[in-house]
Structures are given as C-alpha cells and as structure tokens.
Coordinates of C-alpha atoms in Angstrom, one line a residue:
M189 CA 15.6 212.6 140.5
R190 CA 17.3 209.7 138.8
K191 CA 14.7 209.8 136.0
M192 CA 15.2 213.5 135.6
M193 CA 19.0 213.1 135.3
V194 CA 18.5 210.3 132.7
L195 CA 16.1 212.5 130.7
L196 CA 18.6 215.5 130.8
L197 CA 21.4 213.2 129.7
V198 CA 19.3 211.9 126.8
V199 CA 18.4 215.4 125.7
A200 CA 22.1 216.6 126.1
M201 CA 23.3 213.6 124.0
A202 CA 20.7 214.3 121.3
W203 CA 21.7 218.0 121.2
C204 CA 25.4 217.0 120.9
H205 CA 24.6 214.5 118.2
E206 CA 22.6 217.1 116.3
T207 CA 25.4 219.7 116.7
M208 CA 28.1 217.3 115.6
A209 CA 26.1 216.0 112.8
Q210 CA 25.4 219.5 111.3
K211 CA 27.5 220.0 108.2
Y212 CA 27.7 222.2 105.2
V213 CA 28.6 220.9 101.8
V214 CA 30.6 223.1 99.4
F215 CA 28.5 223.6 96.3
A216 CA 30.5 226.3 94.4
L217 CA 33.7 228.3 94.8
K218 CA 35.3 231.4 93.4
G219 CA 38.9 232.3 94.1
N220 CA 41.6 230.5 96.0
V221 CA 39.6 229.7 99.1
E222 CA 41.6 227.6 101.7
L223 CA 40.6 225.1 104.3
V224 CA 42.8 225.5 107.5
T225 CA 43.4 222.4 109.6
G226 CA 45.8 221.3 112.3
Q227 CA 48.0 219.8 109.5
G228 CA 48.2 223.1 107.6
R229 CA 46.2 224.5 104.7
R230 CA 44.8 223.1 101.5
P231 CA 42.6 224.4 98.7
L232 CA 38.9 224.1 99.5
K233 CA 37.1 221.9 97.0
V234 CA 33.6 221.4 95.8
N235 CA 31.8 218.6 97.7
D236 CA 34.0 219.1 100.8
A237 CA 31.9 218.7 104.0
L238 CA 32.5 221.4 106.6
M239 CA 31.5 221.5 110.2
P240 CA 30.6 224.7 112.1
Q241 CA 34.1 224.7 113.7
S242 CA 35.9 224.2 110.4
V243 CA 38.2 227.1 109.6
V244 CA 38.3 228.6 106.1
N245 CA 40.3 231.5 104.6
I246 CA 38.5 233.6 102.0
P247 CA 40.7 235.8 99.8
Y248 CA 39.9 239.2 98.3
R249 CA 36.9 238.7 95.9
G250 CA 36.6 235.0 97.0
V251 CA 33.2 233.4 97.3
V252 CA 32.0 230.1 98.9
E253 CA 28.5 228.7 98.4
L254 CA 27.5 226.2 101.1
I255 CA 24.5 223.9 101.3
D256 CA 22.9 222.9 104.6
E257 CA 20.6 220.1 103.6
T258 CA 19.1 219.7 107.1
A259 CA 18.0 223.3 107.3
G260 CA 17.3 223.5 103.6
K261 CA 19.4 226.6 103.2
Q262 CA 22.2 227.9 100.9
Y263 CA 24.8 230.3 102.3
T264 CA 27.0 232.5 100.2
L265 CA 30.1 233.6 102.0
Q266 CA 32.0 236.5 100.5
S267 CA 33.5 238.4 103.5
V268 CA 37.3 238.6 103.3
G269 CA 39.3 236.9 106.0
R270 CA 39.8 233.8 108.1
G271 CA 37.3 232.3 110.5
T272 CA 35.2 229.3 111.5
V273 CA 32.1 228.5 109.4
S274 CA 29.8 229.5 112.3
E275 CA 31.6 232.8 112.7
L276 CA 31.5 233.6 108.9
L277 CA 27.8 232.7 108.8
K278 CA 27.1 235.6 111.2
D279 CA 28.8 238.2 109.0
K280 CA 26.3 240.7 107.5
N281 CA 28.2 240.7 104.2
N282 CA 27.0 237.1 103.5
T283 CA 23.6 236.0 102.2
V284 CA 21.3 233.0 102.9
L285 CA 18.6 231.5 100.7
T286 CA 15.9 229.0 101.8
L287 CA 15.7 226.2 99.2
S288 CA 12.9 223.9 98.2
Q289 CA 13.3 220.1 98.6
K290 CA 13.1 219.8 94.8
Y291 CA 16.1 222.1 94.3
L292 CA 18.0 220.4 97.2
S293 CA 17.5 217.1 95.4
Y294 CA 19.0 218.6 92.3
V295 CA 22.0 219.9 94.2
K296 CA 22.6 216.5 95.8
A297 CA 22.6 215.0 92.3
Q298 CA 25.1 217.5 91.1
L299 CA 27.4 217.0 94.1
G300 CA 26.9 213.2 94.0
G301 CA 28.9 213.0 90.7
K302 CA 26.1 213.0 88.1
S303 CA 27.6 216.2 86.8
Q304 CA 31.3 215.7 86.0
S305 CA 31.8 219.3 85.1
M306 CA 31.0 220.7 88.5
T307 CA 34.6 221.0 89.8
A308 CA 35.9 222.4 86.5
R309 CA 33.4 225.2 86.4
N310 CA 33.1 226.0 90.1
S311 CA 35.2 229.2 89.8
D312 CA 33.4 230.6 86.8
P313 CA 29.8 231.7 87.5
A314 CA 29.2 232.4 83.8
T315 CA 30.2 228.9 82.9
V316 CA 28.0 227.4 85.5
T317 CA 25.0 229.3 84.1
R318 CA 25.8 228.2 80.5
E319 CA 26.1 224.6 81.4
M320 CA 23.0 224.6 83.5
K321 CA 21.1 225.9 80.4
G322 CA 22.2 222.8 78.5
D323 CA 24.8 224.5 76.3
S324 CA 27.4 221.8 77.0
A325 CA 26.3 219.5 79.8
G326 CA 22.7 218.7 78.7
H327 CA 21.0 217.5 81.8
G328 CA 17.5 217.7 80.6
K329 CA 14.7 219.0 82.9
G330 CA 17.1 219.3 85.8
N331 CA 18.5 222.4 84.2
T332 CA 15.3 224.3 84.9
F333 CA 15.9 224.2 88.6
R334 CA 19.2 225.9 88.3
E335 CA 17.8 228.4 85.8
E336 CA 15.1 229.2 88.2
Y337 CA 17.6 229.7 90.9
E338 CA 19.8 231.9 88.7
R339 CA 16.8 234.0 87.9
F340 CA 16.0 234.3 91.6
K341 CA 19.5 235.5 92.3
R342 CA 19.4 238.0 89.5
Q343 CA 16.0 239.3 90.8
A344 CA 17.3 239.5 94.4
R345 CA 20.4 241.4 93.2
A346 CA 18.2 243.7 91.1
E347 CA 16.0 244.4 94.2
Y348 CA 19.1 245.3 96.3
D349 CA 20.4 247.6 93.5
D350 CA 17.0 249.2 93.1
F351 CA 16.6 249.7 96.9
R352 CA 20.0 251.4 97.1
D353 CA 19.4 253.4 94.0
K354 CA 16.0 254.7 95.3
A355 CA 17.6 255.6 98.7
N356 CA 20.3 257.6 96.9
R357 CA 17.8 259.3 94.6
K358 CA 15.6 260.2 97.6
Y359 CA 18.6 261.5 99.5
A360 CA 19.6 263.7 96.6
E361 CA 16.1 265.1 96.5
F362 CA 16.3 266.1 100.2
V363 CA 19.8 267.6 99.6
R364 CA 18.2 270.1 97.3
Q365 CA 16.0 271.6 100.0
A366 CA 16.7 270.3 103.5
W367 CA 19.3 272.8 104.7
E368 CA 19.1 274.9 107.9
S369 CA 21.4 277.3 109.6
H370 CA 23.1 276.0 112.8
D371 CA 25.4 277.6 115.4
V372 CA 28.3 275.5 116.7
L373 CA 28.2 274.5 120.3
P374 CA 31.4 275.0 122.4
A375 CA 33.9 272.2 122.8
I376 CA 33.7 270.3 126.1
P377 CA 37.1 270.4 127.8
K378 CA 38.8 267.3 129.1
P379 CA 38.1 266.6 132.8
K380 CA 40.9 267.9 135.0
D381 CA 42.0 266.0 138.0
E382 CA 44.7 267.1 140.4
E383 CA 47.5 264.6 139.6
R384 CA 49.0 263.0 142.7
P385 CA 52.8 262.5 142.6
P386 CA 54.2 259.0 142.6
V387 CA 55.1 257.5 146.0
V388 CA 58.2 255.4 146.8
M389 CA 57.7 252.7 149.4
P390 CA 60.7 252.6 151.8
E391 CA 62.7 249.4 151.5
E392 CA 62.1 248.5 155.2
D393 CA 58.4 248.6 154.6
V394 CA 58.5 246.2 151.6
V395 CA 59.3 243.2 153.9
K396 CA 56.7 244.0 156.5
P397 CA 53.7 241.6 156.7
I398 CA 50.7 242.8 154.7
E399 CA 47.3 242.7 156.3
D400 CA 44.1 241.5 154.6
K401 CA 41.8 244.5 154.3
P402 CA 38.6 245.0 152.2
L403 CA 38.3 248.3 150.5
P404 CA 35.0 250.1 150.0
I405 CA 34.1 251.4 146.5
D406 CA 31.8 254.2 145.4
E407 CA 30.8 253.0 141.9
V408 CA 31.3 250.2 139.4
V409 CA 31.6 251.2 135.7
A410 CA 30.8 248.5 133.1
P411 CA 33.2 248.1 130.2
P412 CA 32.3 249.5 126.8
V413 CA 31.0 246.8 124.5
P414 CA 32.3 246.7 121.0
E415 CA 29.6 246.8 118.3
E416 CA 29.8 245.6 114.7
Q417 CA 30.9 248.3 112.3
P418 CA 28.3 249.9 110.1
V419 CA 27.5 248.2 106.8
P420 CA 26.0 249.5 103.5
V421 CA 22.2 249.8 103.3
A422 CA 22.3 247.0 100.7
P423 CA 25.0 244.8 99.2
I424 CA 27.3 246.7 96.7
Y425 CA 28.1 244.5 93.8
E426 CA 31.2 244.3 91.7
Q427 CA 30.9 246.0 88.4
P428 CA 32.6 244.5 85.3
I429 CA 35.0 247.2 83.9
E430 CA 37.4 246.4 81.1
E431 CA 40.2 248.8 82.0
E432 CA 40.3 249.6 85.7
Q433 CA 42.2 252.6 87.1
Y434 CA 43.6 252.6 90.6
V435 CA 44.6 255.5 92.8
A436 CA 47.5 254.9 95.2
F437 CA 47.7 256.8 98.5
T438 CA 49.3 256.4 101.9
V439 CA 47.6 256.5 105.4
F440 CA 49.7 256.2 108.5
G441 CA 52.7 255.0 106.5
T442 CA 50.5 252.3 104.9
E443 CA 50.3 252.1 101.1
M444 CA 46.8 251.5 99.7
R445 CA 45.1 251.3 96.3
V446 CA 41.5 251.9 95.5
R447 CA 39.8 251.8 92.1
F448 CA 38.6 255.2 90.7
V449 CA 36.8 256.2 87.5
S450 CA 38.4 257.7 84.5
D451 CA 38.5 261.5 84.0
E452 CA 35.8 261.2 81.4
E453 CA 33.4 259.5 83.9
R454 CA 34.3 261.6 86.9
F455 CA 31.6 263.5 88.7
T456 CA 31.8 267.3 88.9
L457 CA 30.7 269.8 91.6
R458 CA 30.0 273.0 89.8
Q459 CA 29.7 275.2 92.9
C460 CA 29.0 275.0 96.6
S461 CA 25.2 275.0 96.5
A462 CA 22.5 272.6 97.5
S463 CA 21.4 271.9 93.9
A464 CA 25.0 271.4 92.7
V465 CA 25.7 269.0 95.6
A466 CA 22.5 267.0 94.8
D467 CA 23.5 266.8 91.1
A468 CA 27.0 265.5 92.0
W469 CA 25.4 263.0 94.4
D470 CA 23.3 261.6 91.6
Q471 CA 26.5 261.2 89.5
L472 CA 28.3 259.4 92.4
S473 CA 25.3 257.1 92.9
S474 CA 25.8 255.4 89.5
E475 CA 27.1 251.9 89.4
T476 CA 30.4 253.3 88.0
Y477 CA 31.5 254.1 91.6
N478 CA 30.5 250.7 93.1
N479 CA 34.0 249.2 92.8
M480 CA 35.5 252.2 94.6
V481 CA 33.2 251.8 97.6
R482 CA 33.8 248.0 97.6
D483 CA 37.6 248.5 97.7
C484 CA 37.3 250.9 100.6
L485 CA 35.2 248.5 102.6
E486 CA 37.5 245.6 101.8
L487 CA 40.5 247.7 103.0
R488 CA 38.6 248.4 106.3
I489 CA 38.1 244.6 106.7
R490 CA 41.6 243.5 105.7
L491 CA 43.5 246.0 107.7
Q492 CA 41.0 245.8 110.6
L493 CA 40.6 249.6 110.6
C494 CA 38.5 251.0 113.4
D495 CA 35.9 253.7 112.5
W496 CA 38.3 256.6 113.2
A497 CA 41.1 255.1 111.1
Y498 CA 38.6 254.4 108.3
L499 CA 37.6 258.0 108.2
Q500 CA 41.2 259.1 108.0
M501 CA 41.7 256.6 105.1
L502 CA 38.7 258.0 103.2
Q503 CA 40.1 261.6 103.5
A504 CA 43.5 260.5 102.2
F505 CA 41.9 258.6 99.3
A506 CA 39.6 261.5 98.4
E507 CA 42.4 264.0 98.4
A508 CA 44.6 261.7 96.4
C509 CA 41.9 261.6 93.7
L510 CA 40.7 265.2 93.8
G511 CA 43.1 267.3 95.8
K512 CA 42.0 269.5 98.8
G513 CA 38.6 271.1 98.1
N514 CA 34.9 270.6 97.9
E515 CA 34.9 267.8 95.5
A516 CA 37.2 265.7 97.7
T517 CA 35.0 266.5 100.7
L518 CA 31.9 265.3 98.8
L519 CA 33.6 262.1 97.7
M520 CA 34.7 261.3 101.2
A521 CA 31.1 262.0 102.5
Y522 CA 29.6 259.8 99.8
I523 CA 31.8 256.8 100.5
Y524 CA 31.4 257.3 104.3
C525 CA 27.6 257.4 103.8
Q526 CA 27.5 254.4 101.5
S527 CA 29.6 252.4 104.0
G528 CA 26.7 252.8 106.5
Y529 CA 27.9 255.7 108.6
Q530 CA 25.7 258.6 109.8
M531 CA 26.9 261.9 108.5
R532 CA 25.6 265.3 107.5
M533 CA 26.9 267.9 105.1
G534 CA 27.4 271.6 105.8
M535 CA 28.3 274.7 103.9
A536 CA 29.9 277.9 105.0
N537 CA 31.8 280.7 103.1
G538 CA 31.9 278.7 99.9
R539 CA 33.2 275.5 101.4
L540 CA 31.6 272.1 101.8
Y541 CA 32.2 270.2 105.1
M542 CA 31.3 266.8 106.4
L543 CA 30.0 266.2 109.9
Y544 CA 30.1 262.8 111.5
A545 CA 27.8 261.5 114.2
S546 CA 29.6 259.8 117.2
K547 CA 28.4 257.3 119.7
H548 CA 30.9 258.9 122.1
L549 CA 31.2 262.4 123.6
I550 CA 34.4 263.8 122.1
F551 CA 36.4 266.3 124.2
E552 CA 37.9 269.5 122.9
S553 CA 35.9 269.4 119.6
P554 CA 33.1 271.9 118.8
Y555 CA 29.9 270.2 117.6
F556 CA 26.5 270.8 116.2
K557 CA 23.3 269.3 117.7
I558 CA 20.8 268.2 115.0
D559 CA 17.6 266.4 116.0
G560 CA 19.1 265.4 119.3
T561 CA 22.3 263.9 117.8
D562 CA 25.8 265.4 118.2
Y563 CA 27.7 265.9 114.9
Y564 CA 31.3 266.8 114.8
P565 CA 32.6 268.7 111.8
F566 CA 35.6 267.1 110.2
Q567 CA 38.6 269.5 110.1
C568 CA 36.4 272.6 110.3
K569 CA 36.5 275.7 112.5
E570 CA 33.4 277.4 111.3
R571 CA 31.1 278.8 114.0
Q572 CA 28.0 278.8 111.9
M573 CA 27.0 276.9 108.8
D574 CA 24.0 275.7 106.7
I575 CA 23.6 272.0 107.4
C576 CA 21.6 269.5 105.3
Q577 CA 19.1 267.8 107.6
A578 CA 18.7 264.7 105.3
G579 CA 19.5 261.3 106.7
F580 CA 20.2 258.1 104.9
P581 CA 18.4 254.8 105.7
Q582 CA 19.9 252.6 108.4
E583 CA 22.8 255.0 109.1
S584 CA 24.9 254.3 112.2
S585 CA 27.1 256.5 114.3
M586 CA 30.8 256.1 114.5
S587 CA 32.4 254.3 117.4
L588 CA 35.8 255.4 118.8
L589 CA 36.5 252.0 120.3
V590 CA 39.7 250.3 119.0
S591 CA 38.7 246.7 119.5
K592 CA 41.1 245.1 117.0
E593 CA 44.7 245.5 116.1
Q594 CA 45.2 248.1 113.4
R595 CA 47.2 246.3 110.7
L596 CA 49.3 249.2 109.6
A597 CA 52.6 248.9 107.8
W598 CA 55.5 248.2 110.2
L599 CA 57.9 251.1 110.8
P600 CA 60.0 250.1 113.8
S601 CA 61.0 252.6 116.4
E602 CA 64.5 252.5 118.0
D603 CA 65.1 249.7 120.5
R604 CA 64.4 250.5 124.2
T605 CA 65.5 248.3 127.1
L606 CA 63.5 248.4 130.2
T607 CA 64.6 246.6 133.4
S608 CA 63.1 246.0 136.8
K609 CA 65.1 247.5 139.7
R610 CA 64.3 244.8 142.3
Y611 CA 64.3 241.9 139.8
P612 CA 67.0 242.8 137.2
E613 CA 66.4 239.5 135.4
V614 CA 63.0 240.9 134.4
K615 CA 64.3 242.8 131.4
A616 CA 63.0 243.3 127.9
T617 CA 64.0 245.2 124.8
V618 CA 61.0 246.8 123.1
C619 CA 60.3 248.2 119.7
V620 CA 56.9 249.6 118.5
N621 CA 55.3 250.6 115.2
K622 CA 55.9 254.3 114.6
N623 CA 53.0 254.3 112.1
L624 CA 50.7 253.2 114.9
M625 CA 52.1 255.9 117.1
E626 CA 51.1 258.5 114.4
F627 CA 47.6 257.1 114.5
Y628 CA 47.3 257.2 118.3
N629 CA 48.7 260.7 118.3
G630 CA 45.7 262.1 116.5
Y631 CA 43.2 259.9 118.3
P632 CA 40.4 262.0 120.0
T633 CA 39.8 261.6 123.7
S634 CA 36.2 260.6 124.3
I635 CA 33.8 259.0 126.8
I636 CA 30.7 256.8 126.6
D637 CA 27.3 257.5 128.1
E638 CA 28.8 260.8 129.5
N639 CA 30.7 258.8 132.1
V640 CA 34.3 260.1 132.4
M641 CA 35.5 256.8 133.9
T642 CA 34.9 255.0 130.5
R643 CA 37.8 256.8 128.8
W644 CA 40.4 254.7 130.5
A645 CA 38.7 251.4 129.7
M646 CA 38.7 252.4 126.0
Y647 CA 42.5 252.6 126.1
A648 CA 43.1 249.6 128.4
N649 CA 40.9 247.3 126.2
T650 CA 42.7 248.0 123.0
P651 CA 44.9 245.0 122.1
L652 CA 48.6 245.3 121.9
D653 CA 50.2 245.2 118.4
Q654 CA 51.0 241.6 117.4
K655 CA 54.6 242.4 116.4
V656 CA 55.2 244.1 119.7
K657 CA 53.8 241.1 121.6
E658 CA 56.0 238.7 119.5
R659 CA 59.1 240.6 120.7
L660 CA 58.1 241.7 124.2
Y661 CA 56.2 238.8 125.6
P662 CA 58.7 235.9 125.1
A663 CA 61.3 237.8 127.1
L664 CA 58.9 238.5 129.9
R665 CA 57.4 235.0 129.9
E666 CA 60.9 233.5 130.3
T667 CA 61.5 235.5 133.5
I668 CA 58.2 234.4 135.1
R669 CA 57.9 230.9 133.6
D670 CA 58.1 228.8 136.8
L671 CA 56.5 231.3 139.2
S672 CA 53.1 231.4 140.8
K673 CA 50.6 233.8 139.4
K674 CA 51.1 236.1 142.4
D675 CA 54.9 236.1 142.2
A676 CA 54.8 236.6 138.4
A677 CA 52.4 239.6 138.9
E678 CA 54.9 240.9 141.5
R679 CA 57.7 240.9 139.0
L680 CA 55.6 242.5 136.2
L681 CA 54.4 245.1 138.7
N682 CA 58.0 246.1 139.7
W683 CA 59.0 246.1 136.1
V684 CA 56.4 248.8 135.4
Q685 CA 57.0 250.6 138.7
T686 CA 60.8 250.9 138.3
G687 CA 61.6 250.4 134.6
F688 CA 59.7 253.5 133.4
V689 CA 60.3 257.2 134.2
Y690 CA 57.4 259.1 135.7
G691 CA 56.3 262.3 134.0
Y692 CA 53.4 264.7 134.4
D693 CA 51.1 265.2 131.4
D694 CA 50.8 269.0 132.0
E695 CA 54.5 269.4 131.8
I696 CA 55.0 267.1 128.8
W697 CA 51.8 267.4 126.8
G698 CA 50.4 270.7 128.1
G699 CA 47.3 268.8 129.4
D700 CA 45.9 265.4 130.3
R701 CA 46.6 262.6 127.8
A702 CA 46.1 258.9 128.4
F703 CA 48.3 256.4 126.6
F704 CA 47.5 253.2 124.8
A705 CA 49.8 250.4 126.0
E706 CA 52.3 250.7 123.1
E707 CA 52.7 254.5 123.8
S708 CA 54.1 253.8 127.3
L709 CA 56.6 251.5 125.6
Y710 CA 57.5 254.3 123.1
Y711 CA 57.6 257.6 124.9
P712 CA 60.2 258.3 127.6
Y713 CA 57.7 259.3 130.3
C714 CA 54.4 258.0 131.5
D715 CA 52.1 258.7 134.5
C716 CA 49.8 256.7 136.7
E717 CA 47.0 256.1 134.3
D718 CA 49.4 255.0 131.5
R719 CA 51.1 252.5 133.9
A720 CA 47.8 251.1 135.0
I721 CA 46.7 250.6 131.4
L722 CA 50.0 248.9 130.4
F723 CA 50.1 246.7 133.6
S724 CA 46.4 245.6 133.0
R725 CA 47.3 244.6 129.5
L726 CA 50.4 242.6 130.6
V727 CA 48.5 240.7 133.3
R728 CA 45.6 239.8 131.1
D729 CA 47.8 238.7 128.2
L730 CA 50.6 237.0 130.0
L731 CA 48.8 235.6 133.1
G732 CA 45.3 235.2 131.8
L733 CA 43.9 236.9 135.0
K734 CA 41.0 239.3 135.3
V735 CA 42.0 242.9 136.0
I736 CA 40.1 246.0 137.0
L737 CA 41.1 249.7 137.1
V738 CA 40.6 251.5 140.4
F739 CA 40.2 255.3 140.3
Y740 CA 40.9 257.5 143.2
P741 CA 40.6 261.3 142.8
G742 CA 43.9 262.2 141.0
H743 CA 45.1 258.6 140.7
L744 CA 44.6 255.4 138.8
A745 CA 45.7 251.9 140.0
T746 CA 44.7 248.3 139.2
A747 CA 43.5 245.3 141.1
V748 CA 43.9 241.6 140.0
H749 CA 41.7 238.6 140.6
F750 CA 44.2 235.8 141.4
D751 CA 43.3 232.1 141.1
T752 CA 44.6 231.5 144.7
A753 CA 44.3 233.4 147.9
V754 CA 46.5 236.5 148.1
V755 CA 46.8 238.6 151.2
G756 CA 46.5 242.4 151.0
D757 CA 44.1 245.2 150.3
Y758 CA 41.3 244.0 148.1
I759 CA 38.0 244.8 146.5
E760 CA 35.2 242.2 146.3
L761 CA 33.0 242.2 143.2
D762 CA 30.2 239.5 142.8
G763 CA 32.1 237.1 145.1
E764 CA 35.4 237.6 143.3
R765 CA 38.4 239.1 145.2
F766 CA 40.6 241.7 143.3
T767 CA 43.9 242.5 145.1
I768 CA 45.3 245.9 144.7
C769 CA 48.4 246.3 142.5
D770 CA 49.6 249.9 142.1
P771 CA 52.1 250.5 139.3
T772 CA 52.8 254.0 140.6
Y773 CA 53.4 253.0 144.2
I774 CA 57.1 252.5 143.5
G775 CA 58.5 249.4 145.0
A776 CA 55.3 248.4 146.7
P777 CA 54.3 244.7 146.5
V778 CA 51.0 243.2 145.5
G779 CA 48.3 244.1 148.0
A780 CA 49.6 247.5 149.0
T781 CA 47.6 250.7 148.6
M782 CA 49.3 254.0 148.2
D783 CA 49.0 256.2 151.4
E784 CA 46.3 258.9 151.6
M785 CA 44.0 257.2 149.0
D786 CA 40.4 257.9 149.9
N787 CA 38.7 254.5 149.5
Q788 CA 35.3 255.9 150.2
T789 CA 35.4 257.6 146.7
A790 CA 37.1 254.8 144.8
K791 CA 35.5 253.8 141.5
V792 CA 36.0 250.5 139.8
I793 CA 36.3 250.3 136.0
L794 CA 35.7 246.8 134.7
L795 CA 37.8 245.6 131.8
R796 CA 37.4 242.9 129.2
S797 CA 39.4 239.7 129.7
A798 CA 42.2 238.8 127.4
E799 CA 41.0 237.2 124.1

C-alpha cells in the first residue's frame, strides 16, 4: 500500500509539473489585445509567455497567435471577448496548426531576438509577409520557412472559402427544384394546471416545533444542458473593402451597426419563385456579403445574444436594409443559415417565409414537420405553403435556453421598494432593464424532450441581469450578513412571501405565463411558479446553496440543500437532503409544506448551481 501511495504521489507530482510547465508564447498580434492580471491590465506583447490560466481580452477584429513548443502547435485566437487561454483554445472560431520541428526552430529564433523587427511588425500581417520574403529584413534561407507557412495559410483559407462556396452553390441548385407542398400542423396549447391559491400560515403555527419528515417524490427531471451556439460551416473571412457602408438599427432598445453593400452591389429578388430565390442566393453567396455575416456573428458574441434574440436581431437588420418584404426575408434567412442555423424557406400567396428548426417544442405556435423535424414559420399564419426541402451542411437547430445575460442597452424602470413583513430590515429597492422586459415579453414558452416540467427550469436557470444584481444584492446581503445559511434563507423566503403581491395568470395575462426572475421584480403581481423561480435564483446567488423546484399538481415550491442539518419536511436525492421552502405558503418557515399537497405525485426539477 505504501509503495502504491508513493507511486501515485510521483505520478500526481509529474502531472502537476507538466501542467504548470505548459506555456504558450505569443508569436504575433493584431489589435489592442490585453493581458488581465491581479494588478490590472496591460497590452499583450510578442514573446510574452502565457499559462493555461492566463486571462486575455481580445477586442473586435483582434488576433493572437500562440506557439506551444511542447506540443508543436500554433494556435490562432480570434474570438472576441475575455477568457483564460484554456477557455479560448476551445472556441470553435479559433484555429490550430501542427508545426514541424524545423519551423519551430525558426520561430524560436525569431522570438529569441534574432529578428529585431518582430515587435514592430506584429500588428501588420502584410508587413510580416514582406519582411519574411527578405524585402527589408534579409534573413537568408530562414525566410523560406515563413514563406512556406504563409503559403499553407493561404491554401487553408482558400480551401475553407472553396468548401463554403461549393456548399452555397449546391444549396442554390437544390433551391431551384426541391420544393413540396405542406400543410401546417395545429399549435400545441400550453399545459393547463388548476392553480392553487396561496395559503397564509397562522401566526400561532409559525412558532410551533417542526418535525423531520421525508417526502416521497414521483419523478426527477434533469436540468436542460446549454449547448454551444451554431457556427458557420467554415470560417468567414474579412474582405478588404475601401469604402464600407453601415446600416444602423435598433433591437430591444439597443443600437447596432452592421456593414451592408452599396446599392450597386445589392442582390435583387425578381419575384417569389424557386429560380428567382436561387439566383438571389447565388448573389448573396459572393464574398461581398462576408463582412455583413461576420458583423452579425460578432454582435451575437459581444452582446451574448441567445438564439432567439439573434433571430430578432437579424429580422431588424434585414428590414432596416430592405424594408418589409420578400428581399428582407431572404436576407434574414441567408444570414441565419450562414451562421450555422437550421432553416427552411417557404412560399405562399406571393410571399417568401423563413421557417426555423427548434430543439424545443414551442407552445401556441403552428408548425410544419419536414423529414421528422419540426419547423416553426417566423411571423407567418399561412395554413399551407410550398417549402424548400434543401438543407445546408452541418446546420443546427435553435435552442431557446437563455444561458447568459443578454447585454442589452440599459433602460431603467421606475424604482420599486419591497419589504419583508416579519423582518422589515430585509428591504430592497429594485430597478430592472425595460429593454430586457421587452425581450422577455415576446419569449416563446417551450419544453425540452416533450417534458412539461423542463419549462420552469429554463426560466429558473437564466442568470439575473448584472445591473440588477449590483443594486439588489448588496442590500439583501447586508441584512443577512452575520446569519447562518438557514436563518438567511428564512429571511429571503419571507421577503418573497410577503414583499410581493400574489396574482393569478388567468386574470392578469389571460393564460399561464411563467416569469424570469427580473419579471417578478418588475410586474406588480406574481404567482407561485414566479416566486419559486425568483427564490431559487436568490438562494443560489446569495447563499451558494443547491436548490431544486418541487412540483405538485397546481403548485410549484422549492427545496434547499443546506450545509448543516435543518429540521423540517425534506426530499432526499443521492444522499443529499433538500429542505422544503415554499415562497407561496405565506409566513411559513423553512421546512413547512403547504397543506393538502399530494407528495405522492410530487416531481423534482433539478437546477444548475450558481456560477
């Protein structure tokens, strides 16, 4: 046993040494790339050594080329944003090349100071190429290695361009002929549960001792797992254009700009027919429109737009360019397709429509089923249409998960002060982004894998807006600062129970509607599911505890996994105890279950932990 432990220790030390020793040397730069350290930020420089955990910030159109001598690889990082080197290396927008030892030796010579012009030319690829050819630096035979590498890069880029060009030409050929008539399928109505009214716990019952009681459950629903957003079938390269034109437009109160072609170069859609659409697609597929697609994708990254928000953005851009009509629909469909999304085009009564494939079942939206996939028509009420069956390589369906904060322009709502009845010191003045409320207001209700329980997890797992947290959380943290996790949860629970006014969805909205956390802070009324979603977000963010949603027919509550023993009604999952906390059982403490809840039918909905 001792020998085994020694051997494991040696292996672990060797692994740690290898991990710590791994480094990436900056070979070339473009743009004002920054290195982020504990002391602040500074410009990244050629010859800097980066570790996997080093944090860099890549600006719009910035590029970093890294050399990993140990692995014999060169990485080109060009995804916009901030992250560790290891995180950025995983991004599909970046590329990797395997280098020969001969070329690695050349790179080391360049970085070792034998080329004094390296730093000066690092931000100008054209200058790099000229100097490597001996126009000014004159490094003799060493230049041939760089020339070979530059030729390889040009060839790789040409192959990418050729692949994408062939995919578009093939797609346009299919568009000319692959149309079939389809009837729309009826919309699936939202599930309707009989909503149970809130219950107020009598004050004399609040102080009564709570018994420990395990609760049975009927089903455990796994949380939806966010996936990477679709990407183009091949890298879309920047095209040098002398005079670039931008189109400005606004989406959810957020001003945006995207490059668009001049009137002389603009595509035309002569009529709404298969051949005319194919001809226009050929025009759109030219390199002239590359910068337009790149700008749209960079906005998606920079603003952290989810798939649904990105689709709304493309519609707004297309209409800003071409007005409302068939040409705008085709432009939106083209960018959506080139961004990696799965879509189909349909025609009916002289109008062109785009249909998008969704990973989720969307309620209250008619749809078409094509080759086993559900396609939802975008802003279309046609009952029948001719639909193009053609698909694009490596296309991916839309996801309706909102896994990141949508970075929309800030438009503050009026202040609203919410106070706990039992603990009046637990008080906070809140303000939310009205632009985000507009986005949420049009967000479609959907489920995953046809499981109606997943809809609440989608709302509960959406992060709270950063500006809302910056204002709300300090006030709440101050009131629970010196308390145990149980006592802190008790106060947050009462704040949600008594600081908000209960309202029935049928009476207010005319039907069921779940809220994202910010919506409960904005609208004057909320029901049990809204309170459970908000409370689950507060506990995960402020206390760092695991939370689950607990569904009873007609009611939604929560349960919290405390880090110490807490008495009360609880659910046990994989050896972990989750104590019931019901935001709609008004005045009830942690551990109390609302009367008349049928625990035999309770379903548990797992949630992701706070990030």
